Short mmCIF file of C-alpha atoms in Angstrom, two decimals:
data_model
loop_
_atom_site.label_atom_id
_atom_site.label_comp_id
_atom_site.label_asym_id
_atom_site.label_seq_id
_atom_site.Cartn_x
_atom_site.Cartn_y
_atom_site.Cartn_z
CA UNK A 300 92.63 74.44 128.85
CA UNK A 301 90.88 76.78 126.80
CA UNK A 302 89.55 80.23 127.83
CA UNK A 303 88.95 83.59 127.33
CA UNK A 304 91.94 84.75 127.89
CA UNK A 305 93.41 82.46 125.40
CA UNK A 306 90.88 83.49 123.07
CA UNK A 307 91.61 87.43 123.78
CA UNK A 308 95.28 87.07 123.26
CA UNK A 309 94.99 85.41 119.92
CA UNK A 310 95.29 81.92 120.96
CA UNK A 311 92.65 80.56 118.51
CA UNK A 312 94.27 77.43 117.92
CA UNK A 313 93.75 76.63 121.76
CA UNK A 314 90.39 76.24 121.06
CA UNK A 315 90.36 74.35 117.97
CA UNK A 316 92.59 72.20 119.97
CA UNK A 317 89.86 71.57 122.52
CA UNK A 318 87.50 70.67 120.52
CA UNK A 319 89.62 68.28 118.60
CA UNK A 320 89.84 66.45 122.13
CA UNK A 321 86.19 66.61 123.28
CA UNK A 322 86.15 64.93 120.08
CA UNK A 323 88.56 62.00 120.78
CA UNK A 324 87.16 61.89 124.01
CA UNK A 325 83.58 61.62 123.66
CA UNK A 326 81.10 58.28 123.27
CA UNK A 327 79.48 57.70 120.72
CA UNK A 328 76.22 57.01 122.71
CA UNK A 329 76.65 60.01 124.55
CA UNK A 330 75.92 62.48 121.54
CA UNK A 331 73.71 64.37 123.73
CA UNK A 332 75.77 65.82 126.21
CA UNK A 333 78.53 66.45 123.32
CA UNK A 334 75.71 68.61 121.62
CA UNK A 335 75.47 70.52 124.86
CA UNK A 336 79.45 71.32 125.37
CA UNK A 337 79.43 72.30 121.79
CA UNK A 338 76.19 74.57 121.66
CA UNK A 339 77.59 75.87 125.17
CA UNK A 340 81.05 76.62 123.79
CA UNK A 341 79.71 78.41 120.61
CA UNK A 342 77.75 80.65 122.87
CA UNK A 343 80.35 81.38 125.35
CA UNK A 344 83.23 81.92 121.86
CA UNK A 345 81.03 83.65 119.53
CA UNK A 346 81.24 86.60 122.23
CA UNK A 347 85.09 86.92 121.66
CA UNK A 348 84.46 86.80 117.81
CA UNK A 349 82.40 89.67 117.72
CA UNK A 350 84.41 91.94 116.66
CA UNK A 351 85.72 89.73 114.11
CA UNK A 352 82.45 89.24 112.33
CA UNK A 353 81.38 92.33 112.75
CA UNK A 354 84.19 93.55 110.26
CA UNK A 355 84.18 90.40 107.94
CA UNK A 356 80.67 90.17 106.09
CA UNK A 357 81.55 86.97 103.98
CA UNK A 358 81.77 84.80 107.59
CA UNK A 359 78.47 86.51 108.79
CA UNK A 360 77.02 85.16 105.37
CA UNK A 361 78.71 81.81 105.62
CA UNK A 362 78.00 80.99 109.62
CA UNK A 363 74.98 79.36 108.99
CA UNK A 364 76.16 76.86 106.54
CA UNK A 365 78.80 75.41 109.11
CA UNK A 366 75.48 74.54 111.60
CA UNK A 367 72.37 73.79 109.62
CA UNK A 368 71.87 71.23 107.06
CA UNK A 369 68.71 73.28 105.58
CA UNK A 370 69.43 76.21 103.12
CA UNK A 371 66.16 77.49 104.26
CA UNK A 372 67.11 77.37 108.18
CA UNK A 373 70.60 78.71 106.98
CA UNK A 374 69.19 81.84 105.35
CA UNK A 375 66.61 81.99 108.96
CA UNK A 376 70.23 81.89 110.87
CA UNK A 377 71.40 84.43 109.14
CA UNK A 378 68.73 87.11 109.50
CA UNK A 379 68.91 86.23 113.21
CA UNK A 380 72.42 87.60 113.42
CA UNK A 381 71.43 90.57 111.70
CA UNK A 382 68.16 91.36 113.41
CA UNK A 383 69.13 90.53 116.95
CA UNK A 384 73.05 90.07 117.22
CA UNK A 385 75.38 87.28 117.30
CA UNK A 386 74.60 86.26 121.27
CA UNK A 387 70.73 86.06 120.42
CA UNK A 388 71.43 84.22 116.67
CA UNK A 389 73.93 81.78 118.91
CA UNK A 390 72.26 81.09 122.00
CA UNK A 391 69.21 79.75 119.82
CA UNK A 392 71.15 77.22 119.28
CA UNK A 393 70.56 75.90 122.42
CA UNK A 394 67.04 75.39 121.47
CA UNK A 395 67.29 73.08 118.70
CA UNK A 396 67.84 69.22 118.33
CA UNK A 397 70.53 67.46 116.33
CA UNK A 398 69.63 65.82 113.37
CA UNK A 399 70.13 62.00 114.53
CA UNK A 400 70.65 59.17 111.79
CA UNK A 401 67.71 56.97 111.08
CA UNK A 402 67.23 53.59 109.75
CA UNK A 403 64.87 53.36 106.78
CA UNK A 404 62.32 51.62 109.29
CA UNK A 405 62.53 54.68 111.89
CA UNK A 406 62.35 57.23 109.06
CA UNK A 407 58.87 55.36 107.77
CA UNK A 408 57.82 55.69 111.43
CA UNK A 409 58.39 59.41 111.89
CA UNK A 410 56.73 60.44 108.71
CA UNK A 411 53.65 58.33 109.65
CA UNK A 412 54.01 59.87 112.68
CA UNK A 413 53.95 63.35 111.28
CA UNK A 414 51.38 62.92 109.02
CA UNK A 415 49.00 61.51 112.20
CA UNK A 416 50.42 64.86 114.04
CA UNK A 417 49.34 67.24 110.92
CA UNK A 418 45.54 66.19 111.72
CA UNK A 419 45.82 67.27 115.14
CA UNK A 420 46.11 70.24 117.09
CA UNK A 421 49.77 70.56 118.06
CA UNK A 422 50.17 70.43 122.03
CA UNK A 423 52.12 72.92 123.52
CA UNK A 424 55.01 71.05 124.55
CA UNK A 425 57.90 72.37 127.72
CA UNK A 426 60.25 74.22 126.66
CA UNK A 427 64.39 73.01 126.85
CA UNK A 428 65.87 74.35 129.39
CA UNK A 429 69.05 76.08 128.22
CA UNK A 430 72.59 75.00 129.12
CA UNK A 431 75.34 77.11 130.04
CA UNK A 432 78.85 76.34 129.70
CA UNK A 433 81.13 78.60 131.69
CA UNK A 434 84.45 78.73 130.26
CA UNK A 435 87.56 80.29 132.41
CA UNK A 436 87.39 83.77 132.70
CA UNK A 437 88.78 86.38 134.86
CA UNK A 438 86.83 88.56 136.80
CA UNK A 439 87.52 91.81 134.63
CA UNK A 440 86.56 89.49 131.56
CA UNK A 441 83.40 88.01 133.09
CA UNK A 442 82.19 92.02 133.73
CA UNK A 443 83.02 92.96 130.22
CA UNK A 444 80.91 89.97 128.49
CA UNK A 445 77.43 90.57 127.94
CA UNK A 446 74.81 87.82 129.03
CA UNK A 447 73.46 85.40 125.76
CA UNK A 448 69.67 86.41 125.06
CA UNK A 449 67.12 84.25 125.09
CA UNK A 450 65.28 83.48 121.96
CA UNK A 451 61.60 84.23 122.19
CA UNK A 452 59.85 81.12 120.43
CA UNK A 453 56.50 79.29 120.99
CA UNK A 454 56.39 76.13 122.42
CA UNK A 455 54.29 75.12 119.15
CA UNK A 456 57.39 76.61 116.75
CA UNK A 457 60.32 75.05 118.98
CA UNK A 458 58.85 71.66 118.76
CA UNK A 459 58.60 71.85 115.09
CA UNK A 460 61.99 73.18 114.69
CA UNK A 461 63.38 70.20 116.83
CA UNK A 462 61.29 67.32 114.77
CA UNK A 463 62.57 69.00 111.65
CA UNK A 464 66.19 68.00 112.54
CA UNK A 465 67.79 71.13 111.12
CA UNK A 466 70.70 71.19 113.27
CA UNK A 467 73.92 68.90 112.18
CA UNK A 468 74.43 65.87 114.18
CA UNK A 469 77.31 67.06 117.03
CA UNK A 470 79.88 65.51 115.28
CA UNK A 471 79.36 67.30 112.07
CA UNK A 472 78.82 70.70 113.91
CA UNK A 473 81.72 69.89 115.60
CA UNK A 474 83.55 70.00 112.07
CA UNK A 475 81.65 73.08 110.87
CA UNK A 476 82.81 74.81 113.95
CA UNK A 477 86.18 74.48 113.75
CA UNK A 478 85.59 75.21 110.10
CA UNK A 479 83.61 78.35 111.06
CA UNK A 480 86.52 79.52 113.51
CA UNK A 481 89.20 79.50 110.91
CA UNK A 482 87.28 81.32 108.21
CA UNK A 483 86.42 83.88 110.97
CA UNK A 484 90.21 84.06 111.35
CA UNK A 485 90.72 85.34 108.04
CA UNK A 486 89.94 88.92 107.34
CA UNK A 487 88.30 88.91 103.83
CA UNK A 488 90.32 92.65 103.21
CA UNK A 489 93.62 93.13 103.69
CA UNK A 490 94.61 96.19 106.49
CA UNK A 491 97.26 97.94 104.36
CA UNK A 492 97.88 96.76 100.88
CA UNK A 493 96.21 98.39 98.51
CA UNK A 494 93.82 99.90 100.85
CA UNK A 495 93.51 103.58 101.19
CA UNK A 496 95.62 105.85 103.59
CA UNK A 497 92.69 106.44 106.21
CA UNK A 498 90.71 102.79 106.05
CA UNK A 499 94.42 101.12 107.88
CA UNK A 500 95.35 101.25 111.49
CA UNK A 501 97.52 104.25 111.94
CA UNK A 502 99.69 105.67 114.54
CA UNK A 503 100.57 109.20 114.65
CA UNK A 504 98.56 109.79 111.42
CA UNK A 505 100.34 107.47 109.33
CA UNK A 506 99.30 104.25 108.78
CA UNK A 507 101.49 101.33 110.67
CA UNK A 508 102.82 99.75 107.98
CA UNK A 509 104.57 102.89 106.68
CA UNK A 510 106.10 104.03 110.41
CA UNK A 511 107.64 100.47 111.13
CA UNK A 512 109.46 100.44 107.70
CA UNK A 513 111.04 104.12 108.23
CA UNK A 514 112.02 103.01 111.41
CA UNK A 515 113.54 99.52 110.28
CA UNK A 516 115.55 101.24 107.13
CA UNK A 517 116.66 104.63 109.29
CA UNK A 518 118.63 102.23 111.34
CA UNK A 519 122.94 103.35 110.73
CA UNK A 520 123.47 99.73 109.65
CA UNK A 521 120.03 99.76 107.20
CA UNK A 522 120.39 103.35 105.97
CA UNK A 523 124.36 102.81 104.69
CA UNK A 524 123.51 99.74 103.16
CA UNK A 525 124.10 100.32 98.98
CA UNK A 526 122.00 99.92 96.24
CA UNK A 527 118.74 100.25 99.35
CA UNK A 528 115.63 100.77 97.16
CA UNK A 529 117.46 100.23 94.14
CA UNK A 530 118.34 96.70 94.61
CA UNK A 531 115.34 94.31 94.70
CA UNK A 532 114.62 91.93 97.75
CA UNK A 533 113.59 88.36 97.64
CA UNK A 534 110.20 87.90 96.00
CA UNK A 535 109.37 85.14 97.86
CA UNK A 536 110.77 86.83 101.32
CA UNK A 537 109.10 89.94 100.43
CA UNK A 538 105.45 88.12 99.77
CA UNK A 539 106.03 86.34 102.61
CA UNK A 540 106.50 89.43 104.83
CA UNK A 541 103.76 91.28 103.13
CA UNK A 542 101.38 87.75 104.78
CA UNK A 543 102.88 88.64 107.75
CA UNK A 544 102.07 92.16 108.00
CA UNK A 545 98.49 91.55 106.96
CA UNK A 546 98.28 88.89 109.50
CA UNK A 547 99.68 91.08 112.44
CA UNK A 548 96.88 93.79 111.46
CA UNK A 549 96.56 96.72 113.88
CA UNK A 550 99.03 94.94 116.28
CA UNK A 551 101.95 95.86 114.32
CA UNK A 552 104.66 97.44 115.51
CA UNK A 553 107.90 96.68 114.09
CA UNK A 554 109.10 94.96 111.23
CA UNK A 555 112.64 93.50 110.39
CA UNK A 556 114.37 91.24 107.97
CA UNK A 557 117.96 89.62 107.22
CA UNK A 558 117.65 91.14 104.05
CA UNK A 559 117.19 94.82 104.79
CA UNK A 560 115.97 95.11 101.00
CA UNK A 561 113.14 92.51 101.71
CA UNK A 562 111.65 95.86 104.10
CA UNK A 563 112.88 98.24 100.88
CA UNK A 564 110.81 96.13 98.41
CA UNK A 565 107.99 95.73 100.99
CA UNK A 566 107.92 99.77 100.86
CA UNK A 567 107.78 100.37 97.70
CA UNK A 568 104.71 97.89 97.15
CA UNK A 569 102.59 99.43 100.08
CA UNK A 570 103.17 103.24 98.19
CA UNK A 571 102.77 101.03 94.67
CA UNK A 572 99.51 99.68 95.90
CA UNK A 573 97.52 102.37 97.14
CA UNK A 574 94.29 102.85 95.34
CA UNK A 575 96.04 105.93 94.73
CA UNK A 576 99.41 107.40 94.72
CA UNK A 577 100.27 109.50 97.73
CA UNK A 578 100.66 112.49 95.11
CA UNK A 579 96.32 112.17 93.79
CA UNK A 580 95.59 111.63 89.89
CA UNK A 581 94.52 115.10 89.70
CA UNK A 582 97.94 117.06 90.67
CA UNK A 583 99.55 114.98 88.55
CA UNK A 584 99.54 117.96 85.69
CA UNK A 585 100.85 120.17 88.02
CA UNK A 586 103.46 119.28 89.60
CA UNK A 587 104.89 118.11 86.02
CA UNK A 588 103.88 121.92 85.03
CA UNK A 589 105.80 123.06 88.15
CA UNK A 590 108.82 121.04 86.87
CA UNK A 591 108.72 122.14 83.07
CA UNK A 592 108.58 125.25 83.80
CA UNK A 593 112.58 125.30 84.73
CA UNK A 594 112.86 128.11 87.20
CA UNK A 595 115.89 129.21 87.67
CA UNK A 596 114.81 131.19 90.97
CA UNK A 597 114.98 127.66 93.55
CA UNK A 598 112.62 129.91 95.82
CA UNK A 599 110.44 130.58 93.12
CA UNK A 600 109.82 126.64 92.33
CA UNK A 601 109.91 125.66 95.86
CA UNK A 602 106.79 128.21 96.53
CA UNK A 603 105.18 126.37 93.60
CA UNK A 604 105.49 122.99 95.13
CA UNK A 605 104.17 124.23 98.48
CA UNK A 606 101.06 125.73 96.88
CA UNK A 607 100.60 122.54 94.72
CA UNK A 608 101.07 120.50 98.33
CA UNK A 609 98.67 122.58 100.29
CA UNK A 610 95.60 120.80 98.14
CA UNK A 611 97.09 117.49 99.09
CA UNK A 612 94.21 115.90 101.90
CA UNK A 613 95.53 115.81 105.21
CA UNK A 614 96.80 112.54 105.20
CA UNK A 615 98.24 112.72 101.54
CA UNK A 616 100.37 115.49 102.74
CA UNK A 617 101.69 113.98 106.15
CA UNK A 618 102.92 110.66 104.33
CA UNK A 619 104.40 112.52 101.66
CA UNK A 620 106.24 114.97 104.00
CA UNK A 621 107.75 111.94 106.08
CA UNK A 622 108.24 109.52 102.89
CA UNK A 623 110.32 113.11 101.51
CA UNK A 624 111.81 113.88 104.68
CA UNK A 625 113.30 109.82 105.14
CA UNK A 626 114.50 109.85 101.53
CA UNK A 627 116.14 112.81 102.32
CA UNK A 628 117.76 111.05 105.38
CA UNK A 629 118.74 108.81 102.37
CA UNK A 630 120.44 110.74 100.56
CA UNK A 631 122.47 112.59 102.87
CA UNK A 632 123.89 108.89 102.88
CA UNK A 633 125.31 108.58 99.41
CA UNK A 634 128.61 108.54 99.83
CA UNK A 635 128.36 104.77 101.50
CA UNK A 636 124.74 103.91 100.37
CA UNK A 637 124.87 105.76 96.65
CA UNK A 638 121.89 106.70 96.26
CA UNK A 639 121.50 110.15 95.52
CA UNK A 640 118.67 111.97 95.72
CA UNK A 641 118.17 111.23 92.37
CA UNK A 642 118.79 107.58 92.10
CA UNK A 643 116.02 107.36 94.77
CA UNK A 644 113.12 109.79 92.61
CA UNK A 645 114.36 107.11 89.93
CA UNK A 646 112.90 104.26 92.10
CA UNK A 647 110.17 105.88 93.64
CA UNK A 648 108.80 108.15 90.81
CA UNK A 649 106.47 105.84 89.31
CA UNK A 650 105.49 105.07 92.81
CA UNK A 651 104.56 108.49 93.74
CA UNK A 652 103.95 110.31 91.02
CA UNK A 653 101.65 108.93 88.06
CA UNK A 654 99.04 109.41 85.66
CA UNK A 655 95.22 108.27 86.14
CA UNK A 656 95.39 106.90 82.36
CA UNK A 657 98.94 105.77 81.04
CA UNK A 658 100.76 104.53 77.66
CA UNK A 659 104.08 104.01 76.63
CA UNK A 660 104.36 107.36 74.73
CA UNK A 661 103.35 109.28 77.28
CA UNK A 662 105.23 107.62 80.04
CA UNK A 663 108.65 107.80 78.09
CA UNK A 664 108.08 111.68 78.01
CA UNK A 665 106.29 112.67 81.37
CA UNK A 666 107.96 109.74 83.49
CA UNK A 667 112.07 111.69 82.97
CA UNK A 668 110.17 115.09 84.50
CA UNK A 669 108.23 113.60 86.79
CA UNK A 670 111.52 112.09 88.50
CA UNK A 671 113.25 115.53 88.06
CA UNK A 672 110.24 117.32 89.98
CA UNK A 673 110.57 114.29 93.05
CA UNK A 674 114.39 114.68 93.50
CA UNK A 675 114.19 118.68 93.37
CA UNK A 676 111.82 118.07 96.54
CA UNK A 677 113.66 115.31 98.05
CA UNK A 678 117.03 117.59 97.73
CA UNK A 679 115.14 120.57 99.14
CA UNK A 680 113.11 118.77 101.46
CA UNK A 681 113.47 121.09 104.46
CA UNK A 682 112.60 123.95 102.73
CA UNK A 683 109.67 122.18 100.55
CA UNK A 684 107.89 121.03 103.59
CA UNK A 685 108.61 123.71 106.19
CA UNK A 686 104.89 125.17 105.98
CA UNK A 687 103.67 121.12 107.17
CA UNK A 688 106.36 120.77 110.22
CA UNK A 689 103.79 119.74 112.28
CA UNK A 690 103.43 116.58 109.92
CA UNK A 691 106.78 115.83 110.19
CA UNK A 692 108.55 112.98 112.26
CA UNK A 693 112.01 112.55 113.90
CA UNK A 694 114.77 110.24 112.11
CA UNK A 695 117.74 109.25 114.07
#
């Protein structure tokens, strides 16, 4: 029952399913006509995988191995994907012949046999016809997928590919398929963690993973909850949500937990993990300068910050003014949650605000000022921010 639309909506394990069946299914004297579903059904799935490899370079390096028995023919495969595109490197599979398993007698045979063919001219020899296998697909689907290329080879270079018997016998190509479809499933980077602001999928500016959270822990029943950010959710929960998110990708669009502190944790370790904080290396200075410097005028201080925030990039500054803005939301909280706007720069100041190049001393005396500077904005987070409205989001 496999087919496109299976394929389109994530349903990889439909196909991997299949196969496992064509498997059980097939003779073993019929290993021809299994060589043909399987060449057919690579053609007709490396289409919907496209995209896929495209963005993963280890599988695109790796897709050889999981068809050809040759190191020489994998490295050939290879370069075919990269000179003339997946369809072209895929559909040339249709040209070549399984390796088949030889006694020692026939083996003796075909090298005598080669050796008589090396002292004569080789004779062109008619070429395979190629074999289409037409999965299900819907009209709309069937417009939208581009015909398989044929490969250009001489007769003289197709016949010596096929007596070379670089291809896997069906049943082991079989194996590397399957093989091949579940590395293909896993993206070599991750989409959010630890990977800067711009490179995830975002919606309205922000990348997902950041939205879904605000909107999971500004829920009434979330946002009262005490100790949130303070108290620490299941590792093991968290790690396992963190897989999760990953997993969903750019299809993400909410996020929820038993544990409302499993989402608080998960939070925290997306702003932990940036490459860097949301707040760059190189304001760091200042915004501890704008803090030291103890202003007594609040308007004064504020202006400071909002000059110091207009050098953030673009993105730097929206997250910032919604991360501020929801803590804010927080805070005004405290009475049932109790956490302050303080207690929350407490938990988020090493998050936000660090140094490029850190030791003990100087994190015992910069870390206590650096948490004074992120509650004073937090606590005047309106005011802080008003110049970036337009960054802004609305909380419940």
């Amino acid at each position: 029952t496999f087919n496109h639309t299976s394929c389109a909506t994530g349903n990889y394990t439909a196909f991997i399913r299949w196969m496992q069946e064509t498997l059980t299914h097939s003779r073993e004297d019929d290993e021809e006509e299994l060589q043909t579903t399987l060449c057919a059904a690579t053609i007709s799935l490396c289409r919907i995988l496209m995209e896929v490899m495209t963005s993963n370079p280890r599988v695109r390096r790796s897709v050889g191995a999981f068809f050809f028995d040759s190191a020489a023919e994998t490295a050939e495969f290879r370069k075919l994907i990269t000179d003339q595109g997946l369809n072209a490197a895929f559909a040339s599979l249709m040209n070549l012949r399984p390796a088949q398993q030889q006694t020692p007698a026939q083996q003796t045979s075909q090298q005598q046999q080669q050796t008589q063919q090396a002292l004569q001219q080789t004779q062109p020899q008619t070429p395979q016809q190629s074999v289409s296998l037409q999965l299900t697909q819907t009209p709309q689907q069937s417009a939208n997928i581009p015909p398989s290329p044929a490969i250009p080879l001489d007769d003289a270079s197709k016949a010596a590919k096929q007596e070379s018997g670089i291809l896997k016998t069906p049943r082991k190509m079989a194996d590397g398929l399957m093989k091949f479809m579940r590395s293909a499933l896993t993206r070599a980077e991750p989409f959010y963690f630890g990977v800067d602001i711009t490179a995830s999928p975002l919606v309205d500016g922000v990348p997902r993973i950041f939205s879904v959270c605000i909107d999971f822990l500004s829920t009434p029943a979330v946002v009262q909850t005490e100790g949130l950010f303070r108290i620490s959710g299941s590792s093991q929960e968290t790690a396992a949500l963190k897989t999760w998110v990953e997993e969903k990708g750019p299809n993400l669009v909410s996020i929820s937990s038993p544990n409302c502190h499993n989402v608080a944790s998960l939070y925290k370790q997306y702003l932990r993990e940036l490459p860097q904080p949301v707040v760059p290396f190189s304001l760091y200075n200042e915004c501890l300068a704008c803090q030291r410097a103890s202003m007594s005028d609040v308007d004064a201080q504020i202006t400071v910050a909002q000059n110091i925030f207009h050098k953030l990039p673009t993105p730097n500054c929206q997250l910032l003014a919604q991360m501020i803005q929801f803590l804010n939301f927080v805070s005004c909280h405290s009475e049932l949650n109790k956490m302050t706007a303080k207690n929350l720069a407490v938990c988020f100041g090493p998050d936000v605000l660090r140094a490029e190049e850190e030791n003990v001393l100087s994190v015992m005396k910069d870390m206590p000022i650096a948490i004074d500077f992120l509650a004073f904005i937090i606590q005047y987070s309106d005011r802080v921010f008003e110049p970036f409205a337009a960054l802004r989001r609305e909380l419940p």
